């Protein structure tokens, strides 16, 4: 085996082993405490402001899309008469 192949293997092994050594702070217990807290809020809003904004945007798009679909259905069901 040539030196370049050995060097390439060594670099690959070093890259793989160093990526697995990265340590991240475990935030799961904090999140569990937040979501299991009995404060009367629905679970989909316990994440804070961003959850509330996403919820409102989703509701707005859902209601708007439903209204538009009903409008288009009515326009298709009752076409304008040709003179």
JSON list of C-alpha atoms in Angstrom, two decimals:
[
{"chain": "A", "resi": 1, "resn": "UNK", "atom": "CA", "xyz": [0.00, 0.00, 0.00]},
{"chain": "A", "resi": 2, "resn": "UNK", "atom": "CA", "xyz": [1.38, 3.39, -0.94]},
{"chain": "A", "resi": 3, "resn": "UNK", "atom": "CA", "xyz": [1.95, 6.27, 1.44]},
{"chain": "A", "resi": 4, "resn": "UNK", "atom": "CA", "xyz": [-0.80, 8.39, -0.10]},
{"chain": "A", "resi": 5, "resn": "UNK", "atom": "CA", "xyz": [-3.40, 5.67, 0.51]},
{"chain": "A", "resi": 6, "resn": "UNK", "atom": "CA", "xyz": [-2.25, 5.29, 4.13]},
{"chain": "A", "resi": 7, "resn": "UNK", "atom": "CA", "xyz": [-2.33, 9.05, 4.61]},
{"chain": "A", "resi": 8, "resn": "UNK", "atom": "CA", "xyz": [-5.81, 9.24, 3.11]},
{"chain": "A", "resi": 9, "resn": "UNK", "atom": "CA", "xyz": [-7.07, 6.49, 5.42]},
{"chain": "A", "resi": 10, "resn": "UNK", "atom": "CA", "xyz": [-5.52, 8.22, 8.42]},
{"chain": "A", "resi": 11, "resn": "UNK", "atom": "CA", "xyz": [-7.21, 11.52, 7.53]},
{"chain": "A", "resi": 12, "resn": "UNK", "atom": "CA", "xyz": [-10.56, 9.78, 7.01]},
{"chain": "A", "resi": 13, "resn": "UNK", "atom": "CA", "xyz": [-10.32, 7.98, 10.35]},
{"chain": "A", "resi": 14, "resn": "UNK", "atom": "CA", "xyz": [-9.31, 11.18, 12.12]},
{"chain": "A", "resi": 15, "resn": "UNK", "atom": "CA", "xyz": [-12.25, 13.09, 10.59]},
{"chain": "A", "resi": 16, "resn": "UNK", "atom": "CA", "xyz": [-14.77, 10.42, 11.55]},
{"chain": "A", "resi": 17, "resn": "UNK", "atom": "CA", "xyz": [-13.45, 10.04, 15.09]},
{"chain": "A", "resi": 18, "resn": "UNK", "atom": "CA", "xyz": [-13.33, 13.79, 15.78]},
{"chain": "A", "resi": 19, "resn": "UNK", "atom": "CA", "xyz": [-16.90, 14.36, 14.62]},
{"chain": "A", "resi": 20, "resn": "UNK", "atom": "CA", "xyz": [-18.17, 11.76, 17.06]},
{"chain": "A", "resi": 21, "resn": "UNK", "atom": "CA", "xyz": [-16.32, 13.45, 19.94]},
{"chain": "A", "resi": 22, "resn": "UNK", "atom": "CA", "xyz": [-18.36, 16.63, 19.79]},
{"chain": "A", "resi": 23, "resn": "UNK", "atom": "CA", "xyz": [-20.41, 16.95, 22.93]},
{"chain": "A", "resi": 24, "resn": "UNK", "atom": "CA", "xyz": [-23.70, 18.74, 23.01]},
{"chain": "A", "resi": 25, "resn": "UNK", "atom": "CA", "xyz": [-25.48, 19.88, 26.11]},
{"chain": "A", "resi": 26, "resn": "UNK", "atom": "CA", "xyz": [-28.42, 17.62, 26.88]},
{"chain": "A", "resi": 27, "resn": "UNK", "atom": "CA", "xyz": [-31.46, 19.90, 26.99]},
{"chain": "A", "resi": 28, "resn": "UNK", "atom": "CA", "xyz": [-34.04, 17.09, 27.07]},
{"chain": "A", "resi": 29, "resn": "UNK", "atom": "CA", "xyz": [-34.71, 17.29, 30.86]},
{"chain": "A", "resi": 30, "resn": "UNK", "atom": "CA", "xyz": [-35.35, 21.05, 30.58]},
{"chain": "A", "resi": 31, "resn": "UNK", "atom": "CA", "xyz": [-37.76, 20.54, 27.68]},
{"chain": "A", "resi": 32, "resn": "UNK", "atom": "CA", "xyz": [-39.52, 17.70, 29.49]},
{"chain": "A", "resi": 33, "resn": "UNK", "atom": "CA", "xyz": [-40.02, 19.93, 32.53]},
{"chain": "A", "resi": 34, "resn": "UNK", "atom": "CA", "xyz": [-41.38, 22.73, 30.32]},
{"chain": "A", "resi": 35, "resn": "UNK", "atom": "CA", "xyz": [-43.82, 20.56, 28.41]},
{"chain": "A", "resi": 36, "resn": "UNK", "atom": "CA", "xyz": [-45.01, 18.56, 31.43]},
{"chain": "A", "resi": 37, "resn": "UNK", "atom": "CA", "xyz": [-45.72, 21.66, 33.52]},
{"chain": "A", "resi": 38, "resn": "UNK", "atom": "CA", "xyz": [-49.42, 21.92, 34.37]},
{"chain": "A", "resi": 39, "resn": "UNK", "atom": "CA", "xyz": [-50.13, 25.55, 33.54]},
{"chain": "A", "resi": 40, "resn": "UNK", "atom": "CA", "xyz": [-53.34, 25.14, 31.54]},
{"chain": "A", "resi": 41, "resn": "UNK", "atom": "CA", "xyz": [-51.71, 25.82, 28.18]},
{"chain": "A", "resi": 42, "resn": "UNK", "atom": "CA", "xyz": [-52.13, 23.37, 25.30]},
{"chain": "A", "resi": 43, "resn": "UNK", "atom": "CA", "xyz": [-48.93, 21.48, 24.52]},
{"chain": "A", "resi": 44, "resn": "UNK", "atom": "CA", "xyz": [-48.65, 22.97, 21.02]},
{"chain": "A", "resi": 45, "resn": "UNK", "atom": "CA", "xyz": [-48.33, 26.48, 22.51]},
{"chain": "A", "resi": 46, "resn": "UNK", "atom": "CA", "xyz": [-45.91, 25.74, 25.36]},
{"chain": "A", "resi": 47, "resn": "UNK", "atom": "CA", "xyz": [-42.86, 26.47, 23.19]},
{"chain": "A", "resi": 48, "resn": "UNK", "atom": "CA", "xyz": [-43.35, 30.23, 23.47]},
{"chain": "A", "resi": 49, "resn": "UNK", "atom": "CA", "xyz": [-43.95, 33.08, 21.06]},
{"chain": "A", "resi": 50, "resn": "UNK", "atom": "CA", "xyz": [-42.75, 31.23, 17.98]},
{"chain": "A", "resi": 51, "resn": "UNK", "atom": "CA", "xyz": [-45.26, 28.43, 18.62]},
{"chain": "A", "resi": 52, "resn": "UNK", "atom": "CA", "xyz": [-48.08, 30.96, 19.02]},
{"chain": "A", "resi": 53, "resn": "UNK", "atom": "CA", "xyz": [-47.11, 32.71, 15.77]},
{"chain": "A", "resi": 54, "resn": "UNK", "atom": "CA", "xyz": [-46.88, 29.42, 13.87]},
{"chain": "A", "resi": 55, "resn": "UNK", "atom": "CA", "xyz": [-50.26, 28.36, 15.28]},
{"chain": "A", "resi": 56, "resn": "UNK", "atom": "CA", "xyz": [-51.92, 31.63, 14.24]},
{"chain": "A", "resi": 57, "resn": "UNK", "atom": "CA", "xyz": [-50.36, 31.52, 10.77]},
{"chain": "A", "resi": 58, "resn": "UNK", "atom": "CA", "xyz": [-51.53, 27.94, 10.32]},
{"chain": "A", "resi": 59, "resn": "UNK", "atom": "CA", "xyz": [-55.07, 28.82, 11.41]},
{"chain": "A", "resi": 60, "resn": "UNK", "atom": "CA", "xyz": [-55.12, 31.87, 9.13]},
{"chain": "A", "resi": 61, "resn": "UNK", "atom": "CA", "xyz": [-53.97, 29.82, 6.12]},
{"chain": "A", "resi": 62, "resn": "UNK", "atom": "CA", "xyz": [-56.45, 27.05, 6.93]},
{"chain": "A", "resi": 63, "resn": "UNK", "atom": "CA", "xyz": [-59.44, 29.37, 7.29]},
{"chain": "A", "resi": 64, "resn": "UNK", "atom": "CA", "xyz": [-58.41, 31.44, 4.28]},
{"chain": "A", "resi": 65, "resn": "UNK", "atom": "CA", "xyz": [-57.87, 28.35, 2.14]},
{"chain": "A", "resi": 66, "resn": "UNK", "atom": "CA", "xyz": [-61.22, 26.90, 3.17]},
{"chain": "A", "resi": 67, "resn": "UNK", "atom": "CA", "xyz": [-63.02, 30.16, 2.38]},
{"chain": "A", "resi": 68, "resn": "UNK", "atom": "CA", "xyz": [-61.28, 30.38, -1.00]},
{"chain": "A", "resi": 69, "resn": "UNK", "atom": "CA", "xyz": [-62.15, 26.77, -1.82]},
{"chain": "A", "resi": 70, "resn": "UNK", "atom": "CA", "xyz": [-65.82, 27.37, -0.98]},
{"chain": "A", "resi": 71, "resn": "UNK", "atom": "CA", "xyz": [-65.81, 30.57, -3.06]},
{"chain": "A", "resi": 72, "resn": "UNK", "atom": "CA", "xyz": [-64.28, 28.79, -6.06]},
{"chain": "A", "resi": 73, "resn": "UNK", "atom": "CA", "xyz": [-66.73, 25.91, -5.69]},
{"chain": "A", "resi": 74, "resn": "UNK", "atom": "CA", "xyz": [-69.64, 28.37, -5.68]},
{"chain": "A", "resi": 75, "resn": "UNK", "atom": "CA", "xyz": [-68.23, 30.16, -8.74]},
{"chain": "A", "resi": 76, "resn": "UNK", "atom": "CA", "xyz": [-67.96, 26.82, -10.56]},
{"chain": "A", "resi": 77, "resn": "UNK", "atom": "CA", "xyz": [-71.44, 25.73, -9.50]},
{"chain": "A", "resi": 78, "resn": "UNK", "atom": "CA", "xyz": [-73.13, 28.99, -10.52]},
{"chain": "A", "resi": 79, "resn": "UNK", "atom": "CA", "xyz": [-71.37, 30.30, -13.64]},
{"chain": "A", "resi": 80, "resn": "UNK", "atom": "CA", "xyz": [-72.17, 33.73, -15.01]},
{"chain": "A", "resi": 81, "resn": "UNK", "atom": "CA", "xyz": [-74.80, 33.66, -17.74]},
{"chain": "A", "resi": 82, "resn": "UNK", "atom": "CA", "xyz": [-73.75, 34.60, -21.27]},
{"chain": "A", "resi": 83, "resn": "UNK", "atom": "CA", "xyz": [-75.86, 37.37, -22.87]}
]
